[in-house]
């Protein structure tokens, strides 16, 4: 009888431990689901805000606050440069480009386009026309201390900069889309 009661005690202890484990697992799943729901709500809020402000909701199919895995699903050839950066080669505004997707806490907050091939005042002007047609008026392109040419636009929380600068004797043309605070 002692043996049977020992086994019952052991069974009760195991059952209690399993019950506690199930409770912990349920709490973890609930917190993940809650965090996921919070992220989903934030994505919806940002998208609604961008639409209301006539601002970009993202670029190239990627939406603001998407996770790196969601962006990788859109760009399967993208390479992880770091835990906060995916990079791919694609077409942007009719030109070949490196596209960097930058993340903060696994949420897309910046898209960085670096054009491949010819970069000149003429290519800058043509891209400027495309950007203006797609998003609306930008500031007039002008030189600054840091850039050969810069033109910017701010829509709600999204700032878009069209840049041309020189480094090592080479011209670099980029478009940056940055999701910021209101």
Coordinates of C-alpha atoms in Angstrom, one line a residue:
X1 CA 0.0 0.0 0.0
X2 CA 2.9 2.3 0.7
X3 CA 4.1 1.7 -2.8
X4 CA 0.7 2.6 -4.2
X5 CA 0.4 5.8 -2.2
X6 CA 4.0 6.7 -3.1
X7 CA 3.1 6.3 -6.8
X8 CA -0.1 8.4 -6.2
X9 CA 2.0 11.1 -4.6
X10 CA 4.5 11.0 -7.4
X11 CA 1.6 11.1 -9.9
X12 CA 0.1 14.1 -8.1
X13 CA 3.5 15.9 -8.0
X14 CA 4.0 15.2 -11.7
X15 CA 0.4 16.3 -12.5
X16 CA 0.9 19.5 -10.4
X17 CA 4.2 20.2 -12.2
X18 CA 2.5 19.6 -15.6
X19 CA -0.4 21.8 -14.6
X20 CA 2.0 24.6 -13.6
X21 CA 3.9 24.2 -16.9
X22 CA 0.6 24.4 -18.9
X23 CA -0.3 27.6 -17.0
X24 CA 3.2 29.1 -17.8
X25 CA 2.9 28.1 -21.4
X26 CA -0.6 29.6 -21.7
X27 CA 0.7 32.9 -20.1
X28 CA 3.6 33.0 -22.5
X29 CA 1.4 32.4 -25.5
X30 CA -1.1 35.0 -24.3
X31 CA 1.7 37.6 -23.9
X32 CA 3.0 36.8 -27.3
X33 CA -0.5 37.1 -28.7
X34 CA -1.0 40.3 -26.8
X35 CA 2.3 41.7 -28.2
X36 CA 1.4 40.5 -31.6
X37 CA -2.0 42.2 -31.3
X38 CA -0.3 45.4 -30.1
X39 CA 2.1 45.4 -33.1
X40 CA -0.8 44.7 -35.5
X41 CA -2.8 47.5 -34.0
X42 CA 0.3 49.8 -34.3
X43 CA 0.7 48.8 -37.9
X44 CA -3.0 49.6 -38.6
X45 CA -2.8 52.9 -36.8
X46 CA 0.3 54.0 -38.7
X47 CA -1.2 52.9 -42.1
X48 CA -4.4 54.8 -41.3
X49 CA -2.4 57.9 -40.3
X50 CA -0.3 57.7 -43.5
X51 CA -3.3 57.3 -45.7
X52 CA -5.0 60.3 -44.0
X53 CA -1.8 62.4 -44.5
X54 CA -1.5 61.2 -48.2
X55 CA 1.9 59.9 -47.1
X56 CA 3.7 56.7 -48.2
X57 CA 2.5 53.7 -46.3
X58 CA 5.8 52.0 -47.1
X59 CA 7.6 51.3 -50.4
X60 CA 8.0 48.5 -52.9
X61 CA 5.2 46.4 -51.2
X62 CA 6.8 46.7 -47.7
X63 CA 4.7 48.5 -45.1
X64 CA 5.9 50.5 -42.1
X65 CA 6.5 48.4 -39.0
X66 CA 6.6 45.1 -40.9
X67 CA 9.0 42.6 -39.4
X68 CA 12.2 41.5 -41.1
X69 CA 10.6 38.1 -41.9
X70 CA 7.6 39.8 -43.5
X71 CA 9.9 41.9 -45.7
X72 CA 12.0 38.9 -46.5
X73 CA 8.8 37.1 -47.7
X74 CA 8.4 40.0 -50.2
X75 CA 12.1 40.0 -51.1
X76 CA 13.4 36.4 -50.8
X77 CA 16.8 37.3 -52.2
X78 CA 17.4 39.9 -49.5
X79 CA 20.5 39.4 -47.5
X80 CA 20.7 40.1 -43.8
X81 CA 23.4 42.7 -43.4
X82 CA 22.8 42.8 -39.7
X83 CA 19.9 42.0 -37.3
X84 CA 18.5 45.5 -38.1
X85 CA 19.1 45.6 -41.9
X86 CA 18.0 43.6 -45.0
X87 CA 19.5 44.5 -48.4
X88 CA 18.5 43.5 -51.9
X89 CA 19.0 44.5 -55.5
X90 CA 15.8 45.5 -57.3
X91 CA 14.3 48.2 -59.4
X92 CA 13.3 51.5 -57.8
X93 CA 11.8 54.4 -59.7
X94 CA 12.7 52.8 -63.0
X95 CA 16.4 52.2 -62.1
X96 CA 18.4 49.4 -60.7
X97 CA 19.2 50.0 -57.0
X98 CA 20.3 48.5 -53.8
X99 CA 17.4 48.7 -51.3
X100 CA 18.1 48.6 -47.6
X101 CA 15.3 47.9 -45.2
X102 CA 16.2 49.1 -41.7
X103 CA 14.5 47.9 -38.6
X104 CA 14.2 49.0 -35.0
X105 CA 13.0 46.3 -32.6
X106 CA 12.1 44.2 -35.7
X107 CA 9.8 46.9 -37.1
X108 CA 10.5 48.5 -40.5
X109 CA 11.3 52.2 -39.9
X110 CA 13.6 53.2 -42.9
X111 CA 13.9 52.3 -46.5
X112 CA 17.1 53.4 -48.2
X113 CA 17.5 53.3 -52.0
X114 CA 21.0 53.6 -53.5
X115 CA 21.0 53.7 -57.3
X116 CA 23.3 51.5 -59.3
X117 CA 24.8 52.8 -62.6
X118 CA 25.0 56.3 -63.9
X119 CA 24.4 59.1 -61.4
X120 CA 24.4 62.7 -62.8
X121 CA 22.4 65.9 -62.5
X122 CA 20.2 64.5 -65.3
X123 CA 19.4 61.2 -63.5
X124 CA 18.8 63.2 -60.3
X125 CA 16.3 65.5 -62.2
X126 CA 14.5 62.5 -63.8
X127 CA 14.2 60.7 -60.4
X128 CA 13.0 64.0 -58.8
X129 CA 10.2 64.2 -61.4
X130 CA 9.1 60.6 -60.7
X131 CA 9.2 61.2 -56.9
X132 CA 7.2 64.5 -57.3
X133 CA 4.6 62.8 -59.5
X134 CA 4.2 59.9 -57.1
X135 CA 4.3 61.8 -53.7
X136 CA 3.7 65.5 -54.5
X137 CA 6.0 68.5 -54.3
X138 CA 9.4 68.3 -52.7
X139 CA 11.6 71.2 -51.8
X140 CA 13.5 72.6 -54.7
X141 CA 16.8 70.6 -55.2
X142 CA 19.7 72.6 -53.8
X143 CA 23.3 72.1 -52.8
X144 CA 24.2 72.1 -49.1
X145 CA 27.3 71.7 -47.0
X146 CA 26.9 67.9 -47.1
X147 CA 25.2 67.2 -50.4
X148 CA 25.7 68.1 -54.1
X149 CA 21.9 68.2 -54.2
X150 CA 19.2 67.6 -51.7
X151 CA 15.4 67.7 -51.9
X152 CA 13.0 66.7 -49.1
X153 CA 9.3 66.2 -48.3
X154 CA 7.5 65.5 -45.1
X155 CA 4.1 63.8 -45.0
X156 CA 2.9 63.2 -41.4
X157 CA 5.5 60.9 -39.9
X158 CA 7.3 60.1 -43.1
X159 CA 10.3 62.1 -44.3
X160 CA 11.6 61.5 -47.8
X161 CA 15.0 62.8 -48.8
X162 CA 16.4 62.7 -52.3
X163 CA 20.2 63.1 -52.1
X164 CA 23.2 63.3 -54.3
X165 CA 26.7 63.5 -52.8
X166 CA 30.3 62.7 -53.7
X167 CA 32.5 60.2 -51.9
X168 CA 35.9 59.1 -53.1
X169 CA 35.4 61.0 -56.4
X170 CA 32.2 59.0 -57.1
X171 CA 28.7 60.4 -57.2
X172 CA 26.1 58.6 -55.0
X173 CA 22.3 59.2 -55.5
X174 CA 19.9 58.0 -52.8
X175 CA 16.3 58.2 -51.7
X176 CA 15.6 57.7 -48.0
X177 CA 12.1 57.1 -46.6
X178 CA 12.1 57.4 -42.8
X179 CA 9.2 56.8 -40.4
X180 CA 9.5 59.1 -37.5
X181 CA 7.5 60.6 -34.7
X182 CA 4.7 63.0 -35.5

